[in-house]
Amino acid sequence: MVAALRAKPGGEDIGVTIGDFATTKPDGMFSVAYLVFNTIMNLTTQAAQVACFRNVAAHLEPGGCFLIEVGVPSCSGSRPGRPSAPTT
Ligand SMILES: C[S@@+](CC[C@H](N)C(=O)[O-])C[C@H]1O[C@@H](n2cnc3c(N)ncnc32)[C@H](O)[C@@H]1O
């Protein structure tokens, strides 16, 4: 992925830090932290997700945003407090 980024115009100008996004400490502070396309779901424990939020908070400038893109399962066929209806 980094090689694909570097191959694009201006790609050499974008800083990259490689590591576990829950715990890796990039240099600097940022106005936006963005977890694309359900990436938060790769952290499968509450402790790991809390570590991620703490890590992001430690690297956001004042007024910065933590944006998490995540799909929400359809609720069709279910009622509040009940699991989804079987599909068969
Ligand atoms: C949904 S993909 C991101 C989409 C991809 N960046 C794109 O633009 O198409 C999630 C990525 O996070 C990586 N990943 C999972 N857990 C990680 C972790 N703890 N730290 C860093 N990367 C992780 C996965 O290997 C996967 O490549």
GROMACS .gro file of C-alpha atoms and ligand atoms in nm:
model
  115
    1MET     CA    1   0.000   0.000   0.000
    2VAL     CA    2   0.284   0.239   0.080
    3ALA     CA    3   0.446   0.158  -0.256
    4ALA     CA    4   0.116   0.234  -0.432
    5LEU     CA    5   0.094   0.565  -0.245
    6ARG     CA    6   0.452   0.655  -0.333
    7ALA     CA    7   0.383   0.585  -0.700
    8LYS     CA    8   0.109   0.852  -0.713
    9PRO     CA    9   0.179   1.219  -0.788
   10GLY     CA   10   0.265   1.386  -0.457
   11GLY     CA   11   0.278   1.051  -0.279
   12GLU     CA   12   0.636   1.111  -0.167
   13ASP     CA   13   0.517   1.415   0.028
   14ILE     CA   14   0.278   1.225   0.254
   15GLY     CA   15   0.420   1.098   0.582
   16VAL     CA   16   0.368   0.731   0.661
   17THR     CA   17   0.402   0.552   0.995
   18ILE     CA   18   0.381   0.173   0.993
   19GLY     CA   19   0.260  -0.010   1.305
   20ASP     CA   20  -0.040  -0.111   1.514
   21PHE     CA   21  -0.279   0.183   1.488
   22ALA     CA   22  -0.397   0.125   1.845
   23THR     CA   23  -0.056   0.185   1.996
   24THR     CA   24   0.194   0.321   1.743
   25LYS     CA   25   0.298   0.679   1.816
   26PRO     CA   26   0.335   0.886   1.497
   27ASP     CA   27   0.538   1.206   1.510
   28GLY     CA   28   0.335   1.523   1.538
   29MET     CA   29  -0.021   1.631   1.598
   30PHE     CA   30  -0.306   1.611   1.347
   31SER     CA   31  -0.636   1.784   1.271
   32VAL     CA   32  -0.804   1.460   1.158
   33ALA     CA   33  -0.764   1.091   1.235
   34TYR     CA   34  -0.967   0.875   0.997
   35LEU     CA   35  -1.034   0.501   1.027
   36VAL     CA   36  -1.172   0.399   0.688
   37PHE     CA   37  -1.411   0.120   0.595
   38ASN     CA   38  -1.471  -0.075   0.918
   39THR     CA   39  -1.104  -0.073   1.018
   40ILE     CA   40  -1.203  -0.023   1.384
   41MET     CA   41  -1.352  -0.375   1.369
   42ASN     CA   42  -0.999  -0.514   1.337
   43LEU     CA   43  -0.959  -0.427   1.704
   44THR     CA   44  -1.163  -0.707   1.855
   45THR     CA   45  -1.136  -0.628   2.226
   46GLN     CA   46  -1.263  -0.333   2.426
   47ALA     CA   47  -0.911  -0.281   2.563
   48ALA     CA   48  -0.767  -0.250   2.213
   49GLN     CA   49  -1.038  -0.008   2.103
   50VAL     CA   50  -0.990   0.204   2.417
   51ALA     CA   51  -0.615   0.207   2.351
   52CYS     CA   52  -0.688   0.329   1.998
   53PHE     CA   53  -0.913   0.612   2.119
   54ARG     CA   54  -0.647   0.714   2.374
   55ASN     CA   55  -0.377   0.705   2.109
   56VAL     CA   56  -0.583   0.920   1.872
   57ALA     CA   57  -0.670   1.165   2.149
   58ALA     CA   58  -0.299   1.204   2.224
   59HIS     CA   59  -0.232   1.301   1.862
   60LEU     CA   60  -0.524   1.532   1.781
   61GLU     CA   61  -0.479   1.906   1.773
   62PRO     CA   62  -0.733   2.108   1.977
   63GLY     CA   63  -1.064   2.092   1.789
   64GLY     CA   64  -0.943   1.796   1.583
   65CYS     CA   65  -1.174   1.519   1.466
   66PHE     CA   66  -1.165   1.141   1.500
   67LEU     CA   67  -1.369   1.003   1.211
   68ILE     CA   68  -1.467   0.634   1.212
   69GLU     CA   69  -1.634   0.490   0.903
   70VAL     CA   70  -1.830   0.180   1.000
   71GLY     CA   71  -2.121  -0.011   0.853
   72VAL     CA   72  -2.442  -0.047   1.052
   73PRO     CA   73  -2.622  -0.379   1.008
   74SER     CA   74  -2.974  -0.365   0.868
   75CYS     CA   75  -3.247  -0.376   1.130
   76SER     CA   76  -3.515  -0.494   0.887
   77GLY     CA   77  -3.711  -0.782   1.036
   78SER     CA   78  -3.603  -0.709   1.390
   79ARG     CA   79  -3.767  -0.525   1.677
   80PRO     CA   80  -3.600  -0.322   1.950
   81GLY     CA   81  -3.444  -0.554   2.207
   82ARG     CA   82  -3.488  -0.858   1.986
   83PRO     CA   83  -3.232  -1.024   1.755
   84SER     CA   84  -3.283  -1.005   1.380
   85ALA     CA   85  -3.542  -1.243   1.240
   86PRO     CA   86  -3.404  -1.559   1.078
   87THR     CA   87  -3.383  -1.536   0.699
   88THR     CA   88  -3.492  -1.896   0.632
   89LIG     C1   89  -1.042  -0.206   0.588
   89LIG     S1   90  -0.869  -0.218   0.555
   89LIG     C2   91  -0.831  -0.053   0.520
   89LIG     C3   92  -0.863  -0.020   0.379
   89LIG     C4   93  -0.742   0.024   0.299
   89LIG     N1   94  -0.659   0.118   0.373
   89LIG     C5   95  -0.789   0.088   0.171
   89LIG     O1   96  -0.774   0.208   0.154
   89LIG     O2   97  -0.846   0.018   0.088
   89LIG     C6   98  -0.803  -0.239   0.717
   89LIG     C7   99  -0.653  -0.261   0.718
   89LIG     O3  100  -0.606  -0.249   0.850
   89LIG     C8  101  -0.506  -0.348   0.873
   89LIG     N2  102  -0.501  -0.369   1.018
   89LIG     C9  103  -0.577  -0.451   1.094
   89LIG     N3  104  -0.546  -0.438   1.223
   89LIG    C10  105  -0.447  -0.346   1.231
   89LIG    C11  106  -0.374  -0.290   1.338
   89LIG     N4  107  -0.399  -0.325   1.466
   89LIG     N5  108  -0.281  -0.196   1.310
   89LIG    C12  109  -0.257  -0.157   1.182
   89LIG     N6  110  -0.324  -0.205   1.074
   89LIG    C13  111  -0.417  -0.300   1.099
   89LIG    C14  112  -0.553  -0.465   0.791
   89LIG     O4  113  -0.445  -0.549   0.757
   89LIG    C15  114  -0.611  -0.397   0.667
   89LIG     O5  115  -0.513  -0.380   0.568
   0.00000   0.00000   0.00000
